[in-house]
Amino acid sequence: MSDSARAEISEVEKKRQRWRSRRGLLELDLVITRFLAQHYDALTPDQFAAYVELLDWPDNDLLDLVNEKCDVDAPHLAEIVAMLRRV
Amino acid sequence: MSVPVRHFDAVIVGAGGAGMRAALQLSEAGLKTAVLSKVFPTRSHTVAAQGGVSASLGNSEADHWHWHMYDTVKGSDWLGDQDAIEFMCREAPNVVVELEHFGMPFDRNEDGTIYQRPFGGHMSNFGEKPVRRACAAADRTGHAMLHALYQRNVRANTHFFVEWMALDLVRDSEGRVQGVVAMEMETSEIYVFQAKATLFATGGAGRIYSSSTNAFINTGDGLGMAARAGIPLEDMEFWQFHPTGVAGAGVLITEGVRGEGGILRNAQGERFMERYAPNAKDLASRDVVSRAMVTEINEGRGCGPAKDHVLLDITHLDPNVIMSKLPGIREISIKFAGVDPIKAPIPVVPTCHYQMGGIPTNYKGEVVVEDKVVEGFYAAGECACASVHGANRLGTNSLLDLLVFGKSSGNTMIDYIKSQPKSLPELATADVDRALARVARFDNQTSGVEVDAARSAMQRTMQAHCGVFRFKDMLQQGVTKILEVEEMVKKTFIHDKSKVWNTARVEALELENLIEVAKATMISANNRTESRGAHVRDDAPDTAETPNGRDDKNWLKHTLWYRDDNRLEYKPVNLKPLTVETIALKTRSY
């Protein structure tokens, strides 16, 4: 776990990443809107860090991941990926 | 006014394909170029373009730019300006090969040349038979294009201002454009970006409709800013729709679903296409299917509590066929419609996809108002109207538009910047004050209309009154309604008054841009009493003089909507190409 993940999630950071949740693809906007409504405020620091990491992915790759067209071999992302796939 | 000012040779708003192609031209010419973007450049909506980019390379079979030009004029239903269309189609092979040299990973033939595939409306020998003209990078053409252009811009030292929102254009007392007022989202600090030349490349505004394939960022910011600065918007009644998007979401359901036996049904469960197209039924053309769907909804036979959509039924198909022939449809339906199409029909509605109109420009990217160039102001891409798409766009011509007009506006800007005195003139402040006042209203206003409520009223009004198929009385009511929605937008307020990453403020400002586009669209559509391209009216008679409702005698002209008094003016279509003969008017049929 990184230091940033160990710390509390700051409100500023949450607001920054909420804006970064706006994507170039409508399908991702729709999935992420639901994810934010259902889970965002309750994310643990580890989950939040994983989400931020996924936001750095290119839109098409992230959509393929959400649509289960590909998988990622990174245990620390598995929980958030599962949440994004379920919403 | 006490706003910090940053100085550049050129400022570009928008970092999609058009903005980055223009920026590259400017930066590589050694000019100090700022690019402002609400989101990271590679997450611009260009990323959603899958189909490809057209160019008459002739890698697979004989092709010619003149044939491409013919197809584009015909596709535009003769509303496209033939000088701009000739320019685009002639330039196409150059900009595509250039992009290849920038590192774009195009699909290739065995001999190493760019692989080309056929695409609807692209034909050889002036409409004779389909031709392979589309160049693609798998199904990620837009994505690959953004990455190639971004990398190249970084190398050329383009100054990116990411997560900045432009608020308003700055014009001096003589109308020359001096730059933009912009807000840094992280801090809500407001700056002026003063430059010798300003380009808008802000994309489309498909979010004016409740059902749209556009990402949430597509809020027509450039169009709103231009309209507030007194620039008219051209041909805004023309929007491309797809017949079947998931109702309430906008995600497209491929037309292949009907090809595999999918049936459209109304609230009574009736297979209504039997009435509209007794032979082809659900396999009728896009126009016919869209028209039937809207008529059903309009006559009260729509489904759901708001009776605002119809159903696409594949429950009678073998689940194995659904899984094998229509991969992904079940997932899309479950995820975005909340129904498993094996068990229940999918709610669908005609869905807005692409904006043909925009800020009036010529093929050099210069903004032109009343035959005069607006000094220092340029536009390219979906926010601009050159006009190459006219009343309807051919597939793969949008990515081409970005490349050709991004580059040409960059070149025109370079010439203009070099013709100007080295130091920038004194900054005019009236427009800066207006932008500050817009933001201050949201800081001060503590009650009124919720932004979500006003946006949703706008989207519902546009979808119901000015969708894919239009009715006279609905349009007339729509004008009244959208002006009422405008009053709501003027009274919007936000709860969050904070400065840091205030997304609510951004969304409130975006809505002020969307409503300008919505008004322009409704008012322009209400006034154009013919059918042409994507603007199709129930009351436009199909006669010998007006085939398919197209009335060239009265309506072969571009609409210009002015924000100040919702005035409409018209200007002639340029039917004179640069070097070849006019492509003569004909009835458009495929």
CSV table of N, CA and C in Angstrom, one decimal, chain B residues 144-214:
chain,number,residue,atom,x,y,z
B,144,ALA,N,-6.4,6.4,-31.7
B,144,ALA,CA,-5.0,6.3,-32.2
B,144,ALA,C,-4.6,7.7,-32.7
B,145,MET,N,-5.6,8.4,-33.4
B,145,MET,CA,-5.3,9.7,-33.9
B,145,MET,C,-5.0,10.7,-32.8
B,146,LEU,N,-5.8,10.7,-31.7
B,146,LEU,CA,-5.5,11.6,-30.6
B,146,LEU,C,-4.1,11.3,-30.0
B,147,HIS,N,-3.8,10.0,-29.8
B,147,HIS,CA,-2.4,9.7,-29.3
B,147,HIS,C,-1.3,10.2,-30.2
B,148,ALA,N,-1.4,10.0,-31.5
B,148,ALA,CA,-0.4,10.4,-32.4
B,148,ALA,C,-0.2,11.9,-32.3
B,149,LEU,N,-1.4,12.6,-32.3
B,149,LEU,CA,-1.3,14.1,-32.3
B,149,LEU,C,-0.8,14.6,-31.0
B,150,TYR,N,-1.2,14.0,-29.9
B,150,TYR,CA,-0.8,14.5,-28.6
B,150,TYR,C,0.7,14.4,-28.5
B,151,GLN,N,1.3,13.2,-28.8
B,151,GLN,CA,2.7,13.0,-28.7
B,151,GLN,C,3.5,14.0,-29.5
B,152,ARG,N,3.0,14.2,-30.7
B,152,ARG,CA,3.7,15.1,-31.6
B,152,ARG,C,3.6,16.6,-31.1
B,153,ASN,N,2.5,16.9,-30.4
B,153,ASN,CA,2.4,18.3,-29.9
B,153,ASN,C,3.3,18.5,-28.7
B,154,VAL,N,3.4,17.4,-27.9
B,154,VAL,CA,4.3,17.5,-26.7
B,154,VAL,C,5.8,17.8,-27.2
B,155,ARG,N,6.1,17.0,-28.3
B,155,ARG,CA,7.5,17.2,-28.9
B,155,ARG,C,7.6,18.6,-29.4
B,156,ALA,N,6.6,19.2,-29.9
B,156,ALA,CA,6.6,20.5,-30.5
B,156,ALA,C,6.5,21.7,-29.5
B,157,ASN,N,6.4,21.3,-28.2
B,157,ASN,CA,6.3,22.3,-27.2
B,157,ASN,C,5.0,23.1,-27.1
B,158,THR,N,3.9,22.5,-27.6
B,158,THR,CA,2.6,23.1,-27.4
B,158,THR,C,2.3,23.2,-25.9
B,159,HIS,N,1.8,24.4,-25.5
B,159,HIS,CA,1.5,24.6,-24.1
B,159,HIS,C,0.1,24.1,-23.8
B,160,PHE,N,0.0,23.0,-23.1
B,160,PHE,CA,-1.4,22.5,-22.8
B,160,PHE,C,-1.8,23.0,-21.4
B,161,PHE,N,-3.1,23.5,-21.4
B,161,PHE,CA,-3.7,23.9,-20.1
B,161,PHE,C,-4.9,22.9,-19.9
B,162,VAL,N,-4.6,21.9,-19.2
B,162,VAL,CA,-5.5,20.8,-19.0
B,162,VAL,C,-6.4,21.0,-17.8
B,163,GLU,N,-7.7,20.8,-17.9
B,163,GLU,CA,-8.7,21.1,-16.9
B,163,GLU,C,-8.9,22.6,-16.7
B,164,TRP,N,-8.9,23.2,-17.8
B,164,TRP,CA,-9.3,24.6,-17.9
B,164,TRP,C,-10.6,24.7,-18.7
B,165,MET,N,-11.4,25.6,-18.4
B,165,MET,CA,-12.7,25.8,-19.1
B,165,MET,C,-12.7,27.3,-19.7
B,166,ALA,N,-12.8,27.4,-21.0
B,166,ALA,CA,-12.9,28.7,-21.6
B,166,ALA,C,-14.4,29.2,-21.3
B,167,LEU,N,-14.5,30.5,-20.9
B,167,LEU,CA,-15.8,31.1,-20.5
B,167,LEU,C,-16.4,32.0,-21.6
B,168,ASP,N,-15.5,32.8,-22.1
B,168,ASP,CA,-16.1,33.8,-23.1
B,168,ASP,C,-15.0,34.3,-24.1
B,169,LEU,N,-15.4,34.6,-25.2
B,169,LEU,CA,-14.5,35.2,-26.2
B,169,LEU,C,-14.3,36.7,-25.9
B,170,VAL,N,-13.1,37.2,-26.2
B,170,VAL,CA,-12.8,38.6,-25.9
B,170,VAL,C,-12.7,39.3,-27.3
B,171,ARG,N,-13.5,40.3,-27.6
B,171,ARG,CA,-13.5,41.0,-28.8
B,171,ARG,C,-13.2,42.5,-28.5
B,172,ASP,N,-12.5,43.2,-29.4
B,172,ASP,CA,-12.3,44.6,-29.1
B,172,ASP,C,-13.4,45.4,-29.7
B,173,SER,N,-13.4,46.7,-29.7
B,173,SER,CA,-14.5,47.6,-30.1
B,173,SER,C,-14.8,47.4,-31.6
B,174,GLU,N,-13.8,47.0,-32.3
B,174,GLU,CA,-14.0,46.8,-33.8
B,174,GLU,C,-14.4,45.3,-34.1
B,175,GLY,N,-14.5,44.5,-33.1
B,175,GLY,CA,-14.9,43.1,-33.4
B,175,GLY,C,-13.8,42.2,-33.5
B,176,ARG,N,-12.5,42.7,-33.5
B,176,ARG,CA,-11.4,41.7,-33.6
B,176,ARG,C,-11.3,40.9,-32.4
B,177,VAL,N,-11.0,39.6,-32.6
B,177,VAL,CA,-10.9,38.7,-31.4
B,177,VAL,C,-9.5,38.8,-30.8
B,178,GLN,N,-9.5,38.9,-29.5
B,178,GLN,CA,-8.2,39.1,-28.8
B,178,GLN,C,-7.9,37.9,-27.9
B,179,GLY,N,-8.7,36.9,-27.8
B,179,GLY,CA,-8.4,35.8,-27.0
B,179,GLY,C,-9.7,35.3,-26.2
B,180,VAL,N,-9.5,34.6,-25.1
B,180,VAL,CA,-10.6,34.1,-24.3
B,180,VAL,C,-10.4,34.4,-22.8
B,181,VAL,N,-11.5,34.4,-22.1
B,181,VAL,CA,-11.4,34.4,-20.7
B,181,VAL,C,-11.6,32.9,-20.3
B,182,ALA,N,-10.8,32.4,-19.3
B,182,ALA,CA,-10.8,31.0,-19.0
B,182,ALA,C,-10.6,30.8,-17.5
B,183,MET,N,-11.2,29.7,-17.0
B,183,MET,CA,-11.1,29.4,-15.6
B,183,MET,C,-10.4,28.1,-15.4
B,184,GLU,N,-9.5,28.1,-14.4
B,184,GLU,CA,-8.8,26.9,-14.0
B,184,GLU,C,-9.7,26.2,-13.1
B,185,MET,N,-10.0,24.9,-13.4
B,185,MET,CA,-11.0,24.2,-12.6
B,185,MET,C,-10.5,23.9,-11.2
B,186,GLU,N,-9.2,23.7,-11.0
B,186,GLU,CA,-8.7,23.3,-9.7
B,186,GLU,C,-8.9,24.4,-8.7
B,187,THR,N,-8.8,25.7,-9.2
B,187,THR,CA,-8.8,26.8,-8.2
B,187,THR,C,-10.0,27.8,-8.4
B,188,SER,N,-10.7,27.7,-9.6
B,188,SER,CA,-11.7,28.6,-10.0
B,188,SER,C,-11.0,30.0,-10.3
B,189,GLU,N,-9.7,30.1,-10.4
B,189,GLU,CA,-9.1,31.3,-10.8
B,189,GLU,C,-9.4,31.6,-12.3
B,190,ILE,N,-9.6,32.9,-12.6
B,190,ILE,CA,-9.9,33.3,-13.9
B,190,ILE,C,-8.8,34.1,-14.5
B,191,TYR,N,-8.4,33.7,-15.7
B,191,TYR,CA,-7.3,34.4,-16.5
B,191,TYR,C,-7.9,34.8,-17.8
B,192,VAL,N,-7.2,35.8,-18.4
B,192,VAL,CA,-7.4,36.1,-19.8
B,192,VAL,C,-6.2,35.4,-20.6
B,193,PHE,N,-6.5,34.7,-21.6
B,193,PHE,CA,-5.5,34.2,-22.6
B,193,PHE,C,-5.6,35.1,-23.8
B,194,GLN,N,-4.6,36.1,-23.8
B,194,GLN,CA,-4.6,37.0,-24.9
B,194,GLN,C,-3.7,36.4,-26.0
B,195,ALA,N,-4.2,36.5,-27.3
B,195,ALA,CA,-3.4,36.0,-28.4
B,195,ALA,C,-3.7,36.8,-29.7
B,196,LYS,N,-2.8,36.6,-30.6
B,196,LYS,CA,-3.1,37.3,-31.9
B,196,LYS,C,-4.2,36.5,-32.7
B,197,ALA,N,-4.2,35.2,-32.5
B,197,ALA,CA,-5.2,34.4,-33.2
B,197,ALA,C,-5.8,33.4,-32.2
B,198,THR,N,-7.2,33.2,-32.3
B,198,THR,CA,-7.9,32.3,-31.4
B,198,THR,C,-8.7,31.3,-32.2
B,199,LEU,N,-8.5,30.0,-31.9
B,199,LEU,CA,-9.3,29.0,-32.6
B,199,LEU,C,-10.2,28.2,-31.7
B,200,PHE,N,-11.4,28.1,-32.1
B,200,PHE,CA,-12.4,27.2,-31.3
B,200,PHE,C,-12.4,25.8,-32.0
B,201,ALA,N,-12.1,24.8,-31.2
B,201,ALA,CA,-12.2,23.4,-31.7
B,201,ALA,C,-12.9,22.6,-30.6
B,202,THR,N,-14.1,23.0,-30.2
B,202,THR,CA,-14.7,22.6,-29.0
B,202,THR,C,-15.7,21.4,-29.2
B,203,GLY,N,-15.8,20.9,-30.5
B,203,GLY,CA,-16.7,19.8,-30.7
B,203,GLY,C,-18.1,20.1,-30.7
B,204,GLY,N,-18.9,19.1,-30.7
B,204,GLY,CA,-20.4,19.3,-30.9
B,204,GLY,C,-21.1,19.4,-29.6
B,205,ALA,N,-22.4,19.6,-29.7
B,205,ALA,CA,-23.2,19.9,-28.5
B,205,ALA,C,-24.4,18.9,-28.4
B,206,GLY,N,-24.1,17.6,-28.7
B,206,GLY,CA,-25.2,16.6,-28.7
B,206,GLY,C,-25.9,16.5,-27.4
B,207,ARG,N,-25.3,17.0,-26.3
B,207,ARG,CA,-26.0,16.9,-25.0
B,207,ARG,C,-27.3,17.8,-24.9
B,208,ILE,N,-27.6,18.5,-26.0
B,208,ILE,CA,-28.9,19.2,-25.9
B,208,ILE,C,-30.1,18.3,-26.0
B,209,TYR,N,-29.8,17.0,-26.5
B,209,TYR,CA,-30.9,16.0,-26.6
B,209,TYR,C,-30.8,15.1,-25.4
B,210,SER,N,-32.0,14.5,-25.0
B,210,SER,CA,-32.0,13.6,-23.9
B,210,SER,C,-31.4,12.3,-24.3
B,211,SER,N,-31.6,11.9,-25.6
B,211,SER,CA,-30.9,10.7,-26.1
B,211,SER,C,-29.8,11.1,-27.1
B,212,SER,N,-28.6,10.9,-26.7
B,212,SER,CA,-27.4,11.3,-27.5
B,212,SER,C,-26.3,10.3,-27.3
B,213,THR,N,-25.5,10.1,-28.3
B,213,THR,CA,-24.3,9.3,-28.2
B,213,THR,C,-23.2,10.1,-27.7
B,214,ASN,N,-23.3,11.4,-27.5
B,214,ASN,CA,-22.2,12.2,-27.1
B,214,ASN,C,-21.8,12.0,-25.7
